[in-house]
PDB file of C-alpha atoms in Angstrom:
ATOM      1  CA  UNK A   1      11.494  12.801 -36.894  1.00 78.00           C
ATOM      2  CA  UNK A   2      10.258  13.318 -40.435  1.00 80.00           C
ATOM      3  CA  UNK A   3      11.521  10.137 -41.706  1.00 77.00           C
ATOM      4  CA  UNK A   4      10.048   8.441 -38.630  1.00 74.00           C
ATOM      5  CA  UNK A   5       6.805   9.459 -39.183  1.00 76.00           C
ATOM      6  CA  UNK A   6       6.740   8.832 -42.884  1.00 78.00           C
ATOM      7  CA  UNK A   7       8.119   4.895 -42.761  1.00 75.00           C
ATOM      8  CA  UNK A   8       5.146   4.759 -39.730  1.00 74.00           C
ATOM      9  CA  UNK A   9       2.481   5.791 -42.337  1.00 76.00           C
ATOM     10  CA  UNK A  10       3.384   3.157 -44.933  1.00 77.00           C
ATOM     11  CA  UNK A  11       4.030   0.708 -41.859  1.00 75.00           C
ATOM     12  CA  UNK A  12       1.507  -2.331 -41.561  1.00 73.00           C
ATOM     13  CA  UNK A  13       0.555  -2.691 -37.832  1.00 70.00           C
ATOM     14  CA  UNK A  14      -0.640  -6.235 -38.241  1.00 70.00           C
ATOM     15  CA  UNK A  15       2.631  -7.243 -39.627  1.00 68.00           C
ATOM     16  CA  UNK A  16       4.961  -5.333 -37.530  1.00 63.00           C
ATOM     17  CA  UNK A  17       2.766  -4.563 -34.091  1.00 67.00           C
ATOM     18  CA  UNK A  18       4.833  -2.131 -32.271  1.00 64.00           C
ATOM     19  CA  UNK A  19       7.228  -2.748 -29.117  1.00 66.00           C
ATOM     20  CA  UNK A  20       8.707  -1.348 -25.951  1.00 63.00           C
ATOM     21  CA  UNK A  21      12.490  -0.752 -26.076  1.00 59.00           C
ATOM     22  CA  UNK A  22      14.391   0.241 -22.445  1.00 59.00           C
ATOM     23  CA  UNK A  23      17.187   1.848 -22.730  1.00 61.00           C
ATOM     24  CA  UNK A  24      18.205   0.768 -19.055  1.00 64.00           C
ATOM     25  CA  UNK A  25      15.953  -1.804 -16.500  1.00 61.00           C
ATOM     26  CA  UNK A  26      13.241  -0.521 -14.792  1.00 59.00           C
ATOM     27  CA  UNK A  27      14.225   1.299 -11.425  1.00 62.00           C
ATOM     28  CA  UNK A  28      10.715   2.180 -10.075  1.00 59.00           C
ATOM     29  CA  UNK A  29      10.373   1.502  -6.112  1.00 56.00           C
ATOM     30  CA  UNK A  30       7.173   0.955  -4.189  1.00 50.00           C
ATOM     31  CA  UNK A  31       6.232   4.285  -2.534  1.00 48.00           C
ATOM     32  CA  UNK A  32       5.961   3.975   0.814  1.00 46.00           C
ATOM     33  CA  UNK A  33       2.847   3.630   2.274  1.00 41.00           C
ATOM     34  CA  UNK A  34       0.547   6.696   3.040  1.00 41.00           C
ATOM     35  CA  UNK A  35      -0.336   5.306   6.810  1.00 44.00           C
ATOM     36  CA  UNK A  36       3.232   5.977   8.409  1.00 44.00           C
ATOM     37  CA  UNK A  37       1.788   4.720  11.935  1.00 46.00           C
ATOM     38  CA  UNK A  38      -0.515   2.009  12.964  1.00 52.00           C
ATOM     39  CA  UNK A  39      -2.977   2.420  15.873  1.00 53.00           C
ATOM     40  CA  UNK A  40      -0.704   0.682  17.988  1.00 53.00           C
ATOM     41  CA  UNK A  41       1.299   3.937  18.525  1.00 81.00           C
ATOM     42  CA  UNK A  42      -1.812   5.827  19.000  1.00 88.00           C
ATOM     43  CA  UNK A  43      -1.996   6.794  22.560  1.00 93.00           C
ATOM     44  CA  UNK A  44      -5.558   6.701  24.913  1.00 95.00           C
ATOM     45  CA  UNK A  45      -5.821   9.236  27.679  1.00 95.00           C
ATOM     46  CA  UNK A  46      -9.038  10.159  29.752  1.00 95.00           C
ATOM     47  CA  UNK A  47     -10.302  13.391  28.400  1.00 96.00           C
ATOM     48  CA  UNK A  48     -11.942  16.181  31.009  1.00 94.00           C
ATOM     49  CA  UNK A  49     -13.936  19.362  30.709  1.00 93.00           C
ATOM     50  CA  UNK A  50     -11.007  21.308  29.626  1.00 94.00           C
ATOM     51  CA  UNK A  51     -11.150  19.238  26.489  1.00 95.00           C
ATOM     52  CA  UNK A  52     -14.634  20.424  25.925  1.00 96.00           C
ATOM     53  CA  UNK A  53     -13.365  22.768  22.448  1.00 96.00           C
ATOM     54  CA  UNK A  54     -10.782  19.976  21.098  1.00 96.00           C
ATOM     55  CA  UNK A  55     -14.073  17.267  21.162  1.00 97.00           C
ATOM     56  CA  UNK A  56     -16.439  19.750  19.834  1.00 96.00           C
ATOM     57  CA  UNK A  57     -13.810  20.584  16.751  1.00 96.00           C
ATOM     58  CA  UNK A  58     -13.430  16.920  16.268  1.00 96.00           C
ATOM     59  CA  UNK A  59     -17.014  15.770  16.414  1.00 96.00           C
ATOM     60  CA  UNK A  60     -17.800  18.504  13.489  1.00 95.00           C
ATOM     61  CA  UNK A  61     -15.551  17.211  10.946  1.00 94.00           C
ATOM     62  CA  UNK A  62     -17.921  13.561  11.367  1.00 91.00           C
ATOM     63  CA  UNK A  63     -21.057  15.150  11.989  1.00 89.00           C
ATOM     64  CA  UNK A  64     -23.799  17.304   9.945  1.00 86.00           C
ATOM     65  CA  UNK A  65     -25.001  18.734  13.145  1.00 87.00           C
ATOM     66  CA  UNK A  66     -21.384  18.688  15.758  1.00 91.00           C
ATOM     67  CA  UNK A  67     -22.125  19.519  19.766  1.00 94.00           C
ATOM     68  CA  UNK A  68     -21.155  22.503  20.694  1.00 96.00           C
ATOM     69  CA  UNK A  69     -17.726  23.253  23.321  1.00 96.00           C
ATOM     70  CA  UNK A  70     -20.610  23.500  25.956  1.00 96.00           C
ATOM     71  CA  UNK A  71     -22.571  20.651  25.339  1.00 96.00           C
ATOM     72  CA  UNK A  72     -19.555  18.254  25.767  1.00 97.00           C
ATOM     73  CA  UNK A  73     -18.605  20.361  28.674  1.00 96.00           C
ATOM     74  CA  UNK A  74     -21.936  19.319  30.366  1.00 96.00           C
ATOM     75  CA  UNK A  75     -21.883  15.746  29.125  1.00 96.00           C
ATOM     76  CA  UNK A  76     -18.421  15.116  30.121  1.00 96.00           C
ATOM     77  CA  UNK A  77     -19.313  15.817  33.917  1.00 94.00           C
ATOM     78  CA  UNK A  78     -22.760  13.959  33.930  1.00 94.00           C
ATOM     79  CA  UNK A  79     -21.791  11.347  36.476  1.00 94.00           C
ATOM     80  CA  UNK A  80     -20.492   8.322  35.153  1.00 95.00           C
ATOM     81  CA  UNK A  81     -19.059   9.537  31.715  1.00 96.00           C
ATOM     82  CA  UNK A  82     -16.393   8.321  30.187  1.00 97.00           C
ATOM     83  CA  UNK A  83     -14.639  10.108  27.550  1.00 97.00           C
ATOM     84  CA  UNK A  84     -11.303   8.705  25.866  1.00 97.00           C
ATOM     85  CA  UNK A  85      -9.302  10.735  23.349  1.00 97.00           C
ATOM     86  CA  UNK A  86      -6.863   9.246  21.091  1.00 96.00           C
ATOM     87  CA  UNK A  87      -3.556  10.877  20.173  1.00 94.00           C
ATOM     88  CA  UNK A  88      -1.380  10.717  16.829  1.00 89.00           C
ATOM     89  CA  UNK A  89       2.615  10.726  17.393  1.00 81.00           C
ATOM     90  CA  UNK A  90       2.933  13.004  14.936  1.00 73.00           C
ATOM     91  CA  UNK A  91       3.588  16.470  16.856  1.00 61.00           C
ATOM     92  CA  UNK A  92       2.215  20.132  16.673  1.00 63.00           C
ATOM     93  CA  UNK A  93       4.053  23.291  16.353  1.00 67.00           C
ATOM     94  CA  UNK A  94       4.049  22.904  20.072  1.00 69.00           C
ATOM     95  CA  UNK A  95       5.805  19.234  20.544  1.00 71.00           C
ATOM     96  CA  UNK A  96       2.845  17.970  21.600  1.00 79.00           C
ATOM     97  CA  UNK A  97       1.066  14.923  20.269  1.00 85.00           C
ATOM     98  CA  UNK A  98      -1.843  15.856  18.195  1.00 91.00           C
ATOM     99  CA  UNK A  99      -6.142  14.984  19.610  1.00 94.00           C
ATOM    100  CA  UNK A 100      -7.237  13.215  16.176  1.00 95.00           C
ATOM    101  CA  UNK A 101     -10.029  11.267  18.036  1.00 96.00           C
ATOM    102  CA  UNK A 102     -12.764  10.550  20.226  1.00 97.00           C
ATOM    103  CA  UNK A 103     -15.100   8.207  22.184  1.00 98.00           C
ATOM    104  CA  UNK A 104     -17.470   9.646  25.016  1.00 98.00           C
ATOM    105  CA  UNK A 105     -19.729   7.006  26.728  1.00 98.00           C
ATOM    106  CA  UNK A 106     -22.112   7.167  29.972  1.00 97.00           C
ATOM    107  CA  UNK A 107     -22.441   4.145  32.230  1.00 97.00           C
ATOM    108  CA  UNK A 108     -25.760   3.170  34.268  1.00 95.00           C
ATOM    109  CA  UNK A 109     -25.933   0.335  36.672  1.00 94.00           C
ATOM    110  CA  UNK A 110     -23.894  -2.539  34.660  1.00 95.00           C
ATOM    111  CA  UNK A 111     -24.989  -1.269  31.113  1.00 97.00           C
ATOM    112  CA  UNK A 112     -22.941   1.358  29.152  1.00 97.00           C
ATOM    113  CA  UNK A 113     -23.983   3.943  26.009  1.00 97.00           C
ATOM    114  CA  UNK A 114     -21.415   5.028  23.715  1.00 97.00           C
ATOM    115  CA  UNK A 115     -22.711   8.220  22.951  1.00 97.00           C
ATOM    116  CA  UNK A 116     -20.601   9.449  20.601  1.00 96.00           C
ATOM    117  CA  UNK A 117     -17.591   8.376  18.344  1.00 97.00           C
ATOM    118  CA  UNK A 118     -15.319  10.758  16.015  1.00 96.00           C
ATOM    119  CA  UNK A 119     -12.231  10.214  14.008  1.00 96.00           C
ATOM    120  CA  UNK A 120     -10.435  13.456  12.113  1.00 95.00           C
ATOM    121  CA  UNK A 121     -11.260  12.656   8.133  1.00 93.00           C
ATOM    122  CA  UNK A 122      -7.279  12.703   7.685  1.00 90.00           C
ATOM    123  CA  UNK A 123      -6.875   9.952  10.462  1.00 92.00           C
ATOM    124  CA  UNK A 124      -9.476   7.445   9.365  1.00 91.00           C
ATOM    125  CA  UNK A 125      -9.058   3.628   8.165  1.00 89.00           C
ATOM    126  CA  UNK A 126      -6.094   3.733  10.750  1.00 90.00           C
ATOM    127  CA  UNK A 127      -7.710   1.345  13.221  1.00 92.00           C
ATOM    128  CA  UNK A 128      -7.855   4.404  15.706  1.00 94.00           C
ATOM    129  CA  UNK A 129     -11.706   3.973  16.295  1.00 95.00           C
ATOM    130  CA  UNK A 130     -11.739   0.219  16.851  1.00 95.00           C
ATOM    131  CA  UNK A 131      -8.415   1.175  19.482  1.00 95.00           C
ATOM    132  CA  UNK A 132     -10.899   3.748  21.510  1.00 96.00           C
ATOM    133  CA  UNK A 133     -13.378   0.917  21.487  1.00 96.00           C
ATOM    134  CA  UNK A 134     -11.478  -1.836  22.835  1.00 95.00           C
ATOM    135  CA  UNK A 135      -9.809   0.926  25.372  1.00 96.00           C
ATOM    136  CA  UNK A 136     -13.185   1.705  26.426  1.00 97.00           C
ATOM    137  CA  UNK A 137     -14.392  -2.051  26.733  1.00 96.00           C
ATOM    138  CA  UNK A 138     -11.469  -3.113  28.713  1.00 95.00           C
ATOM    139  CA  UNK A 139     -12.810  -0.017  31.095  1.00 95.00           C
ATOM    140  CA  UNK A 140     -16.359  -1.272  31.099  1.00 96.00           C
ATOM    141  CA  UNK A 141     -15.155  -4.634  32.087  1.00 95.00           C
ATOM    142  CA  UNK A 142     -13.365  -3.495  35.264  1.00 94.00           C
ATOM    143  CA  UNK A 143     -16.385  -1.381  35.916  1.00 94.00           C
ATOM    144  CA  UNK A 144     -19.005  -4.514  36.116  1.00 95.00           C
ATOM    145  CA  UNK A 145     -20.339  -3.732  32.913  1.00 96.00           C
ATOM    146  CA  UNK A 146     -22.428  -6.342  31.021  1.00 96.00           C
ATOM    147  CA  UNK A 147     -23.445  -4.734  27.993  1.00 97.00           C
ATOM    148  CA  UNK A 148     -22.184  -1.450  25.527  1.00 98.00           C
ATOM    149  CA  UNK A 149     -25.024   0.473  23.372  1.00 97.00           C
ATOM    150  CA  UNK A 150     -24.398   2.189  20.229  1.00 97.00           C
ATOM    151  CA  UNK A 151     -26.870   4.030  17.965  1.00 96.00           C
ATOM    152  CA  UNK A 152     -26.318   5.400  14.647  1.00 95.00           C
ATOM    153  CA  UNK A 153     -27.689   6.132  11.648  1.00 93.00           C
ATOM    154  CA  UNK A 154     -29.257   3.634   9.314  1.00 94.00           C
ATOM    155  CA  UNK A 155     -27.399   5.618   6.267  1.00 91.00           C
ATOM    156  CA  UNK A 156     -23.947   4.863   7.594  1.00 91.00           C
ATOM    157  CA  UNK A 157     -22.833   1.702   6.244  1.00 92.00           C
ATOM    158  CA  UNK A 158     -19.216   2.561   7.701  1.00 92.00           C
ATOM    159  CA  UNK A 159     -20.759   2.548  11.279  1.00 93.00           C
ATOM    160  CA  UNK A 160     -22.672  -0.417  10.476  1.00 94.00           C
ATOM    161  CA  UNK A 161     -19.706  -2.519   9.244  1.00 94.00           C
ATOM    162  CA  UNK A 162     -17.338  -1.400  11.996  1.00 95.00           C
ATOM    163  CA  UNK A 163     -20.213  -1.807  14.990  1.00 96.00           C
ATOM    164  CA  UNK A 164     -20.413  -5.759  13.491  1.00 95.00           C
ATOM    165  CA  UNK A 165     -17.180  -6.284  12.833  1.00 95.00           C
ATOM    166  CA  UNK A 166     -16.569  -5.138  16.689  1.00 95.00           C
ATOM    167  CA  UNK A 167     -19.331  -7.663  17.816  1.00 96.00           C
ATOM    168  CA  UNK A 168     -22.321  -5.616  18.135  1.00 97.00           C
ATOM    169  CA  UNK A 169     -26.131  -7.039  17.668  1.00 97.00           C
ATOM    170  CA  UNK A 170     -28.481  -5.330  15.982  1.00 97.00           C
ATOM    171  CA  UNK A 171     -31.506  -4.935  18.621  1.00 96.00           C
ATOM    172  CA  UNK A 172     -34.048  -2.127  16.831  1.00 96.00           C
ATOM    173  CA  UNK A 173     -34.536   0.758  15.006  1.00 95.00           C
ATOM    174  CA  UNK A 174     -35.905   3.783  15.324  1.00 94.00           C
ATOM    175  CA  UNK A 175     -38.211   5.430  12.203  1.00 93.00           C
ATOM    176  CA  UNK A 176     -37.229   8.880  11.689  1.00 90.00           C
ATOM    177  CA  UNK A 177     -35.044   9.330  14.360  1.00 90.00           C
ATOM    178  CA  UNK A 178     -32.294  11.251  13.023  1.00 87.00           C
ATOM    179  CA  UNK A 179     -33.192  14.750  11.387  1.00 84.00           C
ATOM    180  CA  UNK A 180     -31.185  15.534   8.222  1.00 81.00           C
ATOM    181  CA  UNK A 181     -30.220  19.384   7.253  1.00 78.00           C
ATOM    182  CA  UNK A 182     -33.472  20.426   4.653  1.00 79.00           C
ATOM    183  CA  UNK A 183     -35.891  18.411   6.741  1.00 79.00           C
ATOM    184  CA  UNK A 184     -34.865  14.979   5.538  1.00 86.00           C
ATOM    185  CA  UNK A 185     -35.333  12.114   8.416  1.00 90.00           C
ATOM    186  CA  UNK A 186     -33.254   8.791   9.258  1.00 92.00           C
ATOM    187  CA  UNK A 187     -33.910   5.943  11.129  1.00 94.00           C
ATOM    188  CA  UNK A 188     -31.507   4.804  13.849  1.00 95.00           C
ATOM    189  CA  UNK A 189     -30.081   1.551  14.536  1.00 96.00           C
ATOM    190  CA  UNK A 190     -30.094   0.502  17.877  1.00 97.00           C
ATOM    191  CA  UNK A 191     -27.134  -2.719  18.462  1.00 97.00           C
ATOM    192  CA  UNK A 192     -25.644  -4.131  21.656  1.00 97.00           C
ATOM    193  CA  UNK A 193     -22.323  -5.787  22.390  1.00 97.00           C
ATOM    194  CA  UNK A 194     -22.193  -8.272  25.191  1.00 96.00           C
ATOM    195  CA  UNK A 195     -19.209  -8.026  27.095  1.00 94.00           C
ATOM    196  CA  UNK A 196     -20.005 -10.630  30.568  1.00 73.00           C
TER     197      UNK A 196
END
């Protein structure tokens, strides 16, 4: 090592730029991906009162100010609700495929509100929200419905890439709508999606 280090003091880099030398080829393999399932595997299910905890734990990881177990208890049973929760494969202690996923909607007449959307942190980018939407659109469709609402915040630029992306409209916003934690305000974005 001392000789090494000596002939590299004396050694002109310009003249004699140093090299890589394998011993063997390279053997490195791709790793494999960190999304082990697509969304097609997800699986939709209607979601009742008795779900009323699971939504409220969701909706808390994606939002500064998450609805209480009895809040979606009440909104889930408000005539004409819809609520759709999305399942992973990947089982619990249990053997039971894991909630990692929400939409809850309200229909009036022929239009419908999406009220609310969640996705676990762990389970986003996955597709899973855009699955829950076109679920819920094919169930707006057979219902007579013309039209789907969303509102969200005008801070989001997820939401607002995903709602256009989806085919939503921008129709209005709303100054000061949403109240931040330490009295900050946000507008909200008001965009439609025709469906008829």
């Amino acid at each position: 090592i001392a000789q090494v280090a000596r002939l590299a003091a004396v050694a002109d880099p310009g003249a004699a730029p140093p090299s890589a030398f394998y011993l063997r080829a390279p053997d490195a393999k791709a790793q494999a991906p960190l999304v082990s399932h697509a969304a097609a595997v997800i699986t939709i299910e209607q979601a009742g009162a008795h779900h009323a905890g699971i939504l409220s734990a969701i909706h808390a990881t994606s939002f500064e100010q998450g609805w209480s177990a009895g809040q979606f208890n009440e909104l889930v049973n408000v005539p004409g609700s819809i609520c759709l929760l999305a399942l992973t494969p990947e089982a619990n202690d249990g053997g039971q495929p894991q909630p990692c996923g929400f939409v809850l909607a309200r229909k009036a007449a022929d239009e419908m509100e999406i009220l609310t959307i969640a996705i676990l942190p762990a389970m986003r980018r996955r597709g899973i929200a855009r699955r829950l939407l076109d679920v819920l659109r094919g169930s707006a469709c057979k219902a007579g419905v013309r039209a789907i609402f969303i509102e969200y915040a005008a801070d989001n630029p997820a939401a607002e890439a995903f709602y256009s992306q989806a085919g939503f409209t921008v129709t209005g916003r709303r100054k000061g709508y949403y109240r931040r934690v330490g009295g900050l305000s946000c507008d909200a974005v008001t965009a439609r999606l025709e469906l008829l």
